[in-house]
Short mmCIF file of C-alpha atoms and ligand atoms in Angstrom, two decimals:
data_model
loop_
_atom_site.label_atom_id
_atom_site.label_comp_id
_atom_site.label_asym_id
_atom_site.label_seq_id
_atom_site.Cartn_x
_atom_site.Cartn_y
_atom_site.Cartn_z
CA MET H 1 0.17 -0.20 0.34
CA LEU H 2 0.96 3.43 -0.81
CA ASP H 3 1.10 5.98 1.78
CA ARG H 4 0.08 8.34 -1.19
CA THR H 5 -2.77 11.28 -1.32
CA VAL H 6 -4.09 13.11 -3.71
CA LEU H 7 -6.67 15.48 -3.22
CA ASP H 8 -3.57 18.41 -1.70
CA ALA H 9 -4.14 22.18 -2.84
CA ILE H 10 -1.51 23.47 -5.59
CA GLU H 11 -1.51 26.50 -7.16
CA ASP H 12 -3.23 26.90 -10.28
CA PRO H 13 -6.54 29.23 -11.58
CA TRP H 14 -7.44 26.09 -13.80
CA ARG H 15 -7.35 23.54 -10.16
CA GLN H 16 -11.34 22.39 -9.81
CA SER H 17 -12.88 23.77 -6.75
CA PHE H 18 -15.95 21.21 -6.63
CA HIS H 19 -14.50 18.45 -8.58
CA LEU H 20 -12.93 15.84 -8.25
CA CYS H 21 -9.19 16.63 -9.95
CA PRO H 22 -5.98 14.73 -9.22
CA ALA H 23 -3.18 16.64 -6.87
CA ARG H 24 -1.01 15.40 -9.70
CA GLY H 25 -0.72 13.09 -12.22
CA LEU H 26 -3.55 12.02 -14.92
CA MET H 27 -7.13 11.06 -13.55
CA ASN H 28 -10.07 8.65 -15.57
CA ASP H 29 -12.50 7.03 -14.44
CA PRO H 30 -14.07 6.51 -11.53
CA ASN H 31 -14.28 3.46 -10.18
CA GLY H 32 -15.53 1.95 -7.51
CA LEU H 33 -18.43 3.95 -6.89
CA ILE H 34 -20.49 2.72 -3.40
CA PHE H 35 -22.14 4.47 -0.22
CA TRP H 36 -20.47 1.96 2.22
CA GLN H 37 -20.70 2.20 6.37
CA GLY H 38 -22.05 5.65 5.85
CA ALA H 39 -20.23 6.97 3.97
CA TYR H 40 -19.40 7.43 -0.40
CA HIS H 41 -16.43 6.28 -2.16
CA VAL H 42 -15.12 6.83 -5.51
CA PHE H 43 -11.85 5.46 -6.62
CA TYR H 44 -10.55 6.89 -10.04
CA GLN H 45 -7.90 5.23 -12.21
CA TRP H 46 -5.35 7.40 -11.39
CA ASN H 47 -1.24 7.25 -13.36
CA PRO H 48 0.57 9.89 -10.38
CA ASP H 49 3.95 9.73 -11.81
CA GLY H 50 2.99 11.48 -15.02
CA CYS H 51 0.00 12.91 -17.04
CA VAL H 52 0.57 10.30 -19.51
CA HIS H 53 -2.06 6.36 -19.76
CA GLN H 54 0.38 4.43 -17.69
CA ASN H 55 0.60 2.49 -14.20
CA LYS H 56 -2.74 2.81 -13.23
CA HIS H 57 -3.62 2.64 -9.38
CA TRP H 58 -6.84 3.48 -8.18
CA ALA H 59 -6.87 6.16 -5.50
CA HIS H 60 -9.42 6.82 -3.38
CA ALA H 61 -11.88 9.48 -1.77
CA ARG H 62 -14.53 9.39 0.76
CA SER H 63 -17.17 11.93 1.88
CA THR H 64 -20.48 11.23 3.91
CA ASP H 65 -22.06 13.99 1.64
CA LEU H 66 -21.39 14.24 -1.53
CA ILE H 67 -20.23 17.46 -1.26
CA HIS H 68 -17.17 17.81 0.76
CA TRP H 69 -14.16 15.44 -0.45
CA GLU H 70 -11.08 13.34 1.64
CA SER H 71 -8.58 12.00 -0.12
CA LEU H 72 -7.60 8.71 1.60
CA PRO H 73 -4.49 6.56 0.77
CA VAL H 74 -4.10 4.46 -2.62
CA ALA H 75 -6.49 1.03 -2.28
CA LEU H 76 -4.00 -0.38 -4.81
CA ALA H 77 -0.88 0.15 -6.79
CA PRO H 78 -0.10 -2.73 -10.18
CA ASP H 79 2.38 -4.24 -8.29
CA ALA H 80 1.26 -8.00 -8.40
CA VAL H 81 2.12 -10.14 -11.35
CA TYR H 82 -1.34 -9.99 -12.52
CA ASP H 83 -1.64 -6.29 -12.72
CA ALA H 84 1.41 -5.25 -13.00
CA HIS H 85 0.67 -2.47 -16.29
CA GLY H 86 -2.63 -1.16 -13.99
CA CYS H 87 -4.45 -1.57 -11.70
CA TYR H 88 -8.15 -1.16 -14.69
CA SER H 89 -11.37 -0.15 -14.32
CA GLY H 90 -14.43 -2.05 -12.05
CA CYS H 91 -17.04 -1.55 -9.16
CA ALA H 92 -16.82 -2.00 -5.65
CA LEU H 93 -19.27 -4.25 -3.59
CA ASP H 94 -20.35 -4.56 0.49
CA PHE H 95 -20.44 -8.72 1.21
CA ASP H 96 -21.15 -9.67 4.81
CA GLY H 97 -19.68 -6.25 6.00
CA ALA H 98 -16.13 -6.48 4.01
CA LEU H 99 -15.64 -3.44 1.32
CA LEU H 100 -14.23 -6.00 -2.33
CA LEU H 101 -12.91 -4.53 -5.35
CA LEU H 102 -14.07 -5.68 -8.17
CA TYR H 103 -11.37 -5.30 -11.38
CA SER H 104 -8.82 -6.10 -13.76
CA GLY H 105 -5.06 -6.48 -13.78
CA ASN H 106 -4.13 -4.86 -17.03
CA VAL H 107 -0.81 -7.17 -18.39
CA ARG H 108 1.77 -6.18 -21.50
CA ASP H 109 4.30 -8.80 -22.63
CA GLU H 110 7.40 -7.50 -24.42
CA ALA H 111 5.89 -7.29 -28.00
CA GLY H 112 2.77 -4.77 -26.58
CA GLY H 113 0.44 -7.87 -26.39
CA ARG H 114 -2.50 -7.40 -23.50
CA SER H 115 -3.54 -10.05 -20.74
CA SER H 116 -6.58 -9.46 -18.79
CA TYR H 117 -7.09 -10.96 -15.60
CA GLN H 118 -10.23 -9.86 -13.68
CA CYS H 119 -9.26 -9.94 -9.86
CA LEU H 120 -10.11 -9.31 -5.86
CA ALA H 121 -9.21 -6.78 -3.66
CA ARG H 122 -10.87 -7.12 0.84
CA SER H 123 -11.13 -4.51 3.14
CA ARG H 124 -12.48 -4.77 6.28
CA ASP H 125 -11.96 -0.69 7.30
CA GLY H 126 -12.38 0.63 4.31
CA LEU H 127 -8.97 1.77 4.04
CA HIS H 128 -6.69 -0.56 3.80
CA PHE H 129 -7.06 -3.15 1.00
CA ASP H 130 -5.33 -7.09 0.64
CA LYS H 131 -5.41 -8.48 -3.16
CA LEU H 132 -6.94 -11.32 -3.53
CA GLY H 133 -6.26 -12.42 -7.47
CA PRO H 134 -7.66 -13.78 -10.63
CA VAL H 135 -10.87 -14.67 -9.86
CA ILE H 136 -10.97 -14.85 -13.91
CA ASP H 137 -7.48 -16.00 -15.17
CA GLY H 138 -7.30 -14.27 -18.41
CA SER H 139 -9.75 -13.67 -21.30
CA PRO H 140 -12.25 -16.73 -21.92
CA SER H 141 -11.86 -18.10 -24.99
CA GLY H 142 -13.68 -17.36 -28.10
CA TYR H 143 -12.68 -13.03 -26.70
CA THR H 144 -9.20 -10.57 -26.79
CA GLY H 145 -7.21 -8.98 -24.04
CA HIS H 146 -9.44 -6.57 -24.42
CA PHE H 147 -11.93 -7.74 -21.24
CA ARG H 148 -12.36 -5.62 -18.95
CA ASP H 149 -14.51 -3.49 -16.05
CA PRO H 150 -16.24 -5.48 -14.58
CA LYS H 151 -19.13 -4.13 -12.98
CA ALA H 152 -21.31 -6.43 -10.06
CA TRP H 153 -24.73 -6.79 -7.71
CA ARG H 154 -25.95 -9.02 -5.85
CA GLU H 155 -29.77 -10.81 -7.14
CA ALA H 156 -32.24 -13.61 -6.44
CA GLY H 157 -28.95 -14.91 -4.35
CA ASN H 158 -25.89 -15.06 -6.99
CA TRP H 159 -23.92 -12.28 -7.97
CA TYR H 160 -24.01 -10.86 -11.35
CA ALA H 161 -21.73 -9.06 -13.84
CA VAL H 162 -21.33 -6.92 -17.46
CA ILE H 163 -17.35 -7.28 -18.79
CA GLY H 164 -16.62 -5.25 -21.79
CA ALA H 165 -14.95 -7.06 -24.56
CA GLN H 166 -13.57 -7.89 -27.60
CA ARG H 167 -14.98 -11.05 -29.49
CA GLU H 168 -11.37 -13.09 -31.03
CA ASP H 169 -13.44 -11.38 -34.55
CA LEU H 170 -12.27 -8.14 -33.41
CA SER H 171 -15.72 -7.16 -32.66
CA GLY H 172 -17.31 -5.35 -29.43
CA THR H 173 -19.50 -6.97 -26.96
CA VAL H 174 -21.08 -7.13 -23.59
CA VAL H 175 -20.62 -10.45 -21.69
CA LEU H 176 -22.49 -11.05 -19.13
CA ALA H 177 -20.62 -13.48 -15.83
CA THR H 178 -21.87 -15.03 -12.96
CA SER H 179 -20.91 -16.16 -10.02
CA PRO H 180 -22.16 -17.84 -6.29
CA ASP H 181 -19.58 -16.53 -4.21
CA LEU H 182 -18.28 -13.86 -6.08
CA HIS H 183 -15.18 -16.64 -6.97
CA ASP H 184 -16.31 -18.68 -9.07
CA TRP H 185 -17.27 -17.01 -12.30
CA LYS H 186 -18.47 -18.34 -14.89
CA LEU H 187 -19.90 -16.17 -18.74
CA ILE H 188 -23.37 -16.55 -19.53
CA GLY H 189 -23.95 -15.05 -22.28
CA GLU H 190 -23.89 -11.96 -24.59
CA LEU H 191 -26.20 -8.49 -24.28
CA ILE H 192 -25.17 -7.15 -26.82
CA GLU H 193 -24.27 -7.22 -30.64
CA PRO H 194 -22.01 -4.70 -31.51
CA GLU H 195 -23.62 -1.99 -34.03
CA GLU H 196 -20.83 -2.23 -37.40
CA SER H 197 -17.61 -0.88 -36.43
CA CYS H 198 -17.51 -0.86 -33.16
CA TYR H 199 -14.18 -2.91 -31.67
CA MET H 200 -14.55 -2.46 -27.76
CA TYR H 201 -17.21 -1.81 -25.14
CA GLU H 202 -15.53 0.05 -21.95
CA CYS H 203 -16.74 0.16 -18.74
CA PRO H 204 -20.32 -1.08 -18.74
CA ASP H 205 -22.82 -0.88 -16.17
CA LEU H 206 -26.87 -2.51 -16.02
CA PHE H 207 -29.72 -0.98 -13.30
CA VAL H 208 -32.60 -0.84 -13.23
CA LEU H 209 -34.53 1.83 -12.44
CA ASP H 210 -38.16 2.83 -12.61
CA GLY H 211 -38.68 -1.11 -13.79
CA CYS H 212 -36.80 -0.48 -17.05
CA SER H 213 -33.49 -2.00 -17.61
CA VAL H 214 -30.15 0.77 -18.55
CA MET H 215 -27.00 -0.16 -19.32
CA THR H 216 -25.13 2.34 -20.12
CA CYS H 217 -21.04 1.83 -21.69
CA CYS H 218 -19.26 3.64 -24.10
CA LYS H 219 -18.86 2.36 -28.23
CA GLN H 220 -15.69 2.23 -29.67
CA THR H 221 -15.52 2.59 -33.43
CA GLN H 222 -12.98 2.64 -35.42
CA GLU H 223 -13.33 3.15 -39.68
CA VAL H 224 -11.06 3.88 -42.65
CA ARG H 225 -12.43 6.85 -44.97
CA ALA H 226 -10.94 7.39 -47.89
CA GLY H 227 -7.73 5.99 -46.56
CA ASN H 228 -8.22 7.94 -43.07
CA ILE H 229 -8.61 6.33 -40.21
CA TYR H 230 -11.34 7.84 -37.53
CA ARG H 231 -12.22 6.95 -34.25
CA GLU H 232 -14.32 7.93 -32.02
CA ASP H 233 -14.87 7.12 -28.34
CA VAL H 234 -18.41 7.85 -26.79
CA ALA H 235 -20.58 7.26 -23.64
CA GLY H 236 -24.10 6.03 -24.32
CA TYR H 237 -27.12 4.66 -23.11
CA MET H 238 -29.80 1.48 -23.61
CA ILE H 239 -33.42 0.78 -22.06
CA GLY H 240 -34.53 -2.37 -21.75
CA GLN H 241 -35.47 -5.13 -19.66
CA MET H 242 -33.36 -7.45 -19.23
CA ASP H 243 -33.59 -11.48 -18.95
CA LEU H 244 -31.56 -12.83 -16.31
CA GLY H 245 -32.34 -15.95 -16.92
CA HIS H 246 -31.78 -16.42 -20.41
CA ALA H 247 -28.78 -13.94 -20.24
CA ARG H 248 -30.56 -11.94 -22.12
CA PHE H 249 -31.01 -7.58 -22.60
CA SER H 250 -33.46 -6.61 -25.06
CA HIS H 251 -33.43 -2.66 -25.40
CA GLY H 252 -33.37 0.76 -27.98
CA THR H 253 -31.09 2.51 -29.69
CA PHE H 254 -27.97 3.42 -28.37
CA ARG H 255 -28.25 7.33 -27.74
CA GLN H 256 -24.96 9.78 -26.45
CA LEU H 257 -25.34 10.56 -22.67
CA ASP H 258 -24.14 13.49 -23.32
CA HIS H 259 -22.74 16.21 -26.16
CA GLY H 260 -20.02 17.93 -24.98
CA PHE H 261 -16.66 17.31 -25.79
CA ASP H 262 -15.50 16.14 -22.49
CA PHE H 263 -17.03 12.75 -20.99
CA TYR H 264 -16.34 9.50 -20.74
CA ALA H 265 -16.75 6.22 -19.02
CA PRO H 266 -19.38 7.17 -16.55
CA GLN H 267 -20.21 4.46 -13.85
CA THR H 268 -23.81 5.00 -11.14
CA LEU H 269 -24.18 3.89 -7.54
CA LEU H 270 -26.95 3.27 -5.78
CA ASP H 271 -27.64 5.43 -2.76
CA PRO H 272 -29.54 5.04 0.62
CA ALA H 273 -32.39 6.67 -0.26
CA GLY H 274 -32.54 4.90 -3.36
CA ARG H 275 -31.64 7.31 -6.15
CA ARG H 276 -28.90 6.15 -8.57
CA LEU H 277 -25.98 8.37 -8.83
CA LEU H 278 -24.70 8.57 -12.33
CA ILE H 279 -20.34 10.26 -11.97
CA GLY H 280 -18.33 10.43 -15.91
CA TRP H 281 -15.11 11.10 -16.64
CA MET H 282 -14.53 14.56 -18.00
CA GLY H 283 -12.57 13.12 -20.80
CA LEU H 284 -11.79 11.24 -23.60
CA PRO H 285 -8.83 8.65 -24.08
CA THR H 286 -7.02 10.05 -27.10
CA GLN H 287 -7.88 13.30 -26.64
CA PRO H 288 -4.20 17.03 -26.89
CA GLU H 289 -3.10 16.71 -23.15
CA THR H 290 -4.79 19.70 -21.79
CA PRO H 291 -2.94 22.93 -20.36
CA THR H 292 -2.55 22.26 -16.79
CA VAL H 293 -0.48 19.47 -17.14
CA ALA H 294 2.60 22.05 -17.27
CA SER H 295 0.86 22.22 -13.70
CA GLY H 296 1.86 18.39 -12.61
CA TRP H 297 -1.95 17.58 -13.12
CA THR H 298 -4.91 16.90 -15.64
CA HIS H 299 -8.70 15.39 -16.29
CA CYS H 300 -11.61 15.54 -13.06
CA LEU H 301 -14.70 13.58 -12.29
CA THR H 302 -18.11 15.11 -13.62
CA MET H 303 -20.14 15.99 -10.50
CA PRO H 304 -22.26 13.97 -9.54
CA ARG H 305 -25.71 13.85 -11.63
CA GLU H 306 -29.26 12.32 -10.91
CA LEU H 307 -30.72 9.83 -13.33
CA THR H 308 -34.05 8.89 -13.86
CA LEU H 309 -35.97 7.69 -16.83
CA GLU H 310 -39.26 9.50 -19.27
CA GLY H 311 -40.02 7.09 -21.37
CA GLU H 312 -37.04 6.43 -23.96
CA ARG H 313 -34.95 8.60 -22.17
CA LEU H 314 -32.98 8.49 -19.48
CA LEU H 315 -32.36 12.28 -17.74
CA GLN H 316 -29.62 13.16 -15.59
CA ARG H 317 -30.29 16.10 -13.07
CA PRO H 318 -27.46 18.18 -11.33
CA LEU H 319 -27.90 16.46 -7.75
CA ARG H 320 -29.10 18.34 -5.71
CA GLU H 321 -26.62 18.97 -2.88
CA LEU H 322 -24.43 20.88 -5.10
CA LYS H 323 -27.11 23.44 -3.55
CA HIS H 324 -25.29 23.89 -0.29
CA LEU H 325 -22.35 25.92 -2.63
CA ARG H 326 -24.56 27.90 -2.54
CA GLY H 327 -23.77 31.74 -2.18
CA ASP H 328 -25.92 34.33 -1.94
CA GLU H 329 -27.83 34.81 -5.00
CA ILE H 330 -26.91 37.32 -7.96
CA ARG H 331 -30.40 38.66 -8.84
CA MET H 332 -31.57 39.56 -12.53
CA PRO H 333 -35.25 40.93 -14.11
CA ASP H 334 -37.02 39.16 -16.56
CA VAL H 335 -35.43 40.20 -20.06
CA GLU H 336 -36.66 40.28 -24.10
CA VAL H 337 -33.62 40.11 -25.68
CA GLU H 338 -35.22 41.83 -29.66
CA ALA H 339 -34.72 39.73 -32.41
CA GLY H 340 -31.25 41.06 -34.00
CA THR H 341 -30.18 42.00 -30.32
CA ALA H 342 -27.72 40.77 -27.45
CA ILE H 343 -28.18 41.69 -23.85
CA SER H 344 -25.50 40.93 -21.03
CA LEU H 345 -26.41 38.52 -18.16
CA PRO H 346 -24.68 40.07 -14.34
CA GLN H 347 -20.79 39.78 -14.29
CA VAL H 348 -19.82 36.12 -13.30
CA PRO H 349 -18.27 35.19 -9.92
CA GLU H 350 -14.73 34.62 -9.76
CA GLY H 351 -14.55 30.47 -9.92
CA ALA H 352 -17.24 28.62 -9.90
CA TRP H 353 -20.55 29.77 -10.95
CA GLU H 354 -24.16 27.93 -11.42
CA LEU H 355 -26.99 30.11 -13.86
CA ASP H 356 -30.13 28.46 -14.09
CA ILE H 357 -32.32 30.17 -17.20
CA SER H 358 -35.67 29.69 -18.49
CA ILE H 359 -36.32 30.44 -21.93
CA GLU H 360 -39.19 31.38 -23.58
CA ALA H 361 -38.69 30.98 -27.82
CA SER H 362 -39.81 29.75 -30.82
CA ILE H 363 -39.35 26.28 -31.78
CA ASP H 364 -38.11 27.64 -34.96
CA ALA H 365 -35.70 30.47 -33.29
CA ASP H 366 -32.19 30.67 -33.75
CA TRP H 367 -29.82 32.37 -30.30
CA VAL H 368 -26.77 31.64 -28.97
CA LEU H 369 -25.66 31.88 -25.82
CA HIS H 370 -22.00 33.25 -25.42
CA ILE H 371 -20.78 31.69 -22.27
CA TYR H 372 -16.89 33.16 -21.83
CA SER H 373 -16.21 35.30 -25.20
CA GLY H 374 -12.83 37.00 -25.55
CA GLU H 375 -10.23 37.62 -28.56
CA ASP H 376 -8.27 34.48 -27.42
CA GLN H 377 -11.42 31.98 -26.28
CA SER H 378 -14.26 31.33 -26.67
CA LEU H 379 -17.45 28.90 -25.18
CA SER H 380 -21.13 29.19 -26.35
CA LEU H 381 -24.22 26.88 -26.89
CA ALA H 382 -26.12 28.13 -30.18
CA TYR H 383 -29.65 26.89 -30.72
CA GLU H 384 -30.49 26.82 -34.59
CA GLY H 385 -34.09 26.65 -34.73
CA GLY H 386 -34.19 26.06 -38.50
CA GLN H 387 -32.26 22.82 -38.69
CA GLY H 388 -33.56 22.19 -34.08
CA ARG H 389 -30.09 21.61 -33.24
CA LEU H 390 -28.58 22.60 -30.71
CA SER H 391 -24.34 22.44 -29.88
CA LEU H 392 -21.13 23.77 -27.80
CA VAL H 393 -19.49 25.64 -30.04
CA ARG H 394 -15.31 26.06 -28.22
CA HIS H 395 -12.21 27.41 -29.01
CA CYS H 396 -9.10 27.71 -26.98
CA PRO H 397 -5.95 27.51 -29.27
CA ALA H 398 -3.40 26.97 -26.25
CA ALA H 399 -5.38 23.91 -25.37
CA GLY H 400 -5.14 23.24 -29.02
CA GLN H 401 -9.18 23.99 -28.98
CA ILE H 402 -9.86 24.91 -32.57
CA HIS H 403 -13.09 26.12 -32.99
CA GLU H 404 -14.74 22.63 -32.59
CA ARG H 405 -18.39 22.64 -32.85
CA LYS H 406 -20.02 19.49 -31.70
CA GLY H 407 -24.35 19.39 -31.01
CA CYS H 408 -27.57 17.25 -31.33
CA ASP H 409 -30.33 16.79 -32.40
CA ILE H 410 -34.04 18.35 -30.66
CA GLY H 411 -37.05 18.03 -31.49
CA PHE H 412 -38.08 19.43 -29.10
CA ARG H 413 -38.90 23.49 -27.16
CA VAL H 414 -35.20 24.08 -25.54
CA GLU H 415 -37.17 26.26 -21.72
CA ARG H 416 -34.26 25.60 -19.20
CA LEU H 417 -30.50 25.52 -19.19
CA GLN H 418 -28.59 24.90 -15.77
CA LEU H 419 -24.94 26.09 -15.79
CA PHE H 420 -22.42 24.35 -13.36
CA VAL H 421 -19.13 26.47 -13.81
CA ASP H 422 -16.20 25.27 -12.75
CA ARG H 423 -12.66 27.20 -12.91
CA SER H 424 -12.38 24.83 -15.97
CA SER H 425 -15.17 23.39 -17.09
CA VAL H 426 -18.36 23.75 -17.88
CA GLU H 427 -21.76 21.31 -17.93
CA ILE H 428 -25.07 21.90 -18.85
CA PHE H 429 -28.23 20.51 -18.65
CA VAL H 430 -30.72 21.08 -20.76
CA ASN H 431 -35.29 20.99 -19.42
CA ASN H 432 -33.75 18.96 -16.56
CA GLY H 433 -30.85 16.96 -18.29
CA ILE H 434 -32.81 15.77 -21.25
CA GLU H 435 -29.34 16.71 -22.65
CA VAL H 436 -26.25 17.47 -21.54
CA PHE H 437 -23.24 18.75 -22.46
CA THR H 438 -20.16 18.37 -20.87
CA THR H 439 -16.56 19.57 -21.60
CA ARG H 440 -13.65 21.47 -20.21
CA CYS H 441 -12.48 24.47 -21.36
CA TYR H 442 -9.42 26.49 -20.01
CA PRO H 443 -10.30 30.68 -19.59
CA THR H 444 -7.41 32.47 -19.04
CA SER H 445 -9.71 36.05 -18.30
CA GLY H 446 -11.01 37.42 -15.76
CA PRO H 447 -15.36 37.20 -15.17
CA SER H 448 -17.19 38.20 -17.96
CA SER H 449 -20.55 38.21 -18.44
CA PRO H 450 -22.66 35.73 -20.18
CA ARG H 451 -24.30 37.36 -23.20
CA LEU H 452 -27.59 36.11 -24.88
CA THR H 453 -27.63 37.09 -28.27
CA ALA H 454 -31.25 36.13 -30.32
CA ALA H 455 -32.36 36.48 -33.98
CA GLN H 456 -35.53 36.57 -32.91
CA SER H 457 -36.95 37.44 -30.00
CA VAL H 458 -36.36 35.43 -27.23
CA ALA H 459 -37.02 35.65 -23.43
CA LEU H 460 -35.23 35.02 -20.32
CA HIS H 461 -37.35 34.13 -17.25
CA ASP H 462 -36.13 33.20 -13.77
CA ILE H 463 -32.68 34.00 -13.85
CA HIS H 464 -30.41 32.98 -10.92
CA LEU H 465 -26.92 33.19 -10.84
CA TRP H 466 -24.96 31.97 -7.74
CA PRO H 467 -21.30 31.84 -6.79
CA LEU H 468 -21.09 27.65 -5.41
CA ALA H 469 -18.08 27.74 -2.97
CA GLN H 470 -16.89 24.74 -0.50
CA ARG H 471 -17.57 25.85 3.10
CA PRO H 472 -16.22 23.54 6.15
CA ALA H 473 -18.13 20.32 6.16
C1 LIG A 501 -11.37 3.55 -20.15
C2 LIG A 501 -10.37 2.42 -19.67
C3 LIG A 501 -10.85 1.35 -19.11
C4 LIG A 501 -9.61 0.52 -18.80
C5 LIG A 501 -8.87 2.11 -17.62
C6 LIG A 501 -7.88 2.17 -18.16
O1 LIG A 501 -11.17 5.31 -19.82
O2 LIG A 501 -10.24 2.82 -20.96
O3 LIG A 501 -11.78 0.43 -20.68
O4 LIG A 501 -10.11 0.02 -17.90
O5 LIG A 501 -8.92 3.13 -19.34
O6 LIG A 501 -7.53 3.06 -17.20
#
């Protein structure tokens, strides 16, 4: 066990104030989300020694309110033969009062080939973990070394796990495994048919919400067009019904969970009040270096979100506890933005803030909410009524982001926007989380005033702006 902590403050204007981020090194997937013995535990993929994807440990943070986090000693380090090149993603389970971690041990050979072992570790005090070794020893026959990220649960007296996998024909799937005791596992089926050009599904999760089964997972695709290779990594969800007896998941289409530039590898937990909470990684497997690498750290986790179902859609709402971060409200009366004009909202506070606005506009009106605008960088949310398209537009040359645009088609009127802005990120919830945009951005100037420009008239109501700050627990 290493005696390293991970959340100590360091000087950096882009250091997040209410998002979990590492003191140094690289953070990626949230792992092992669980409410255990009176506290929330979040583990995450962490390379303590550099801002590159290597040497993955499980770092560990704990909270009683999902707002104030305490950094705990590293839970897992890649120091065994079966996890020598990384303690990869997995889950945490309560097993007869002990806290168990089920994770993927990643091992590389000299030629770069990879083997994967699904391993257990156990803790009695929630602080110190003893490795128990592999419980699935290598990839089962029919699958390559891309076999990882177990997420397990207990149902009808048995344990079940979904695991991301690549078949020997190099197509991706999610497999279902079962065990009576978490040690002896057998594969009982494949839950999804790969979409064309999908070579791997990472980080699957499967849970029940309002009587439906929901699978979240990360689809990795690769296509060759005109001699160029296009790779895409997308986190999404499918809603359906899980038939455990026949190991069959009948489901609807794969929908993207988030339309921003930085969202991947989400995992969920069930809290004591029965809420299904989701936390993701605000990063992607392949992306340019972030500007915080110069200060020795990179990436962070998203804020927690509460999941609900509305018909065929999964809604992500901002975690309600985040209200406790609010300072005094900065008030603003309702405003009418006339066609072809712009209005400025109040100046936002230094640091983190939250903005909640109701919008009244015709479904074919065009408008743009400028969140940051400066000569050298900008971030805006643009609605194009004619196309029914909502897009995030980011320009930050310092971070290698040149007029990037990413968005989604929406067939409904945008009525409410909730923005949660930290020192280097923005999370936007549209109409109570039916669509979400999560992105990193690295402002170089002080607080500004968001502006709304409208091609057709737009009315803004119920405008609330709050500074967000941590207070002592
Ligand atoms: C997703 C992922 C997982 C893997 C982990 C390694 O970002 O590639 O599949 O377990 O990261 O850090």
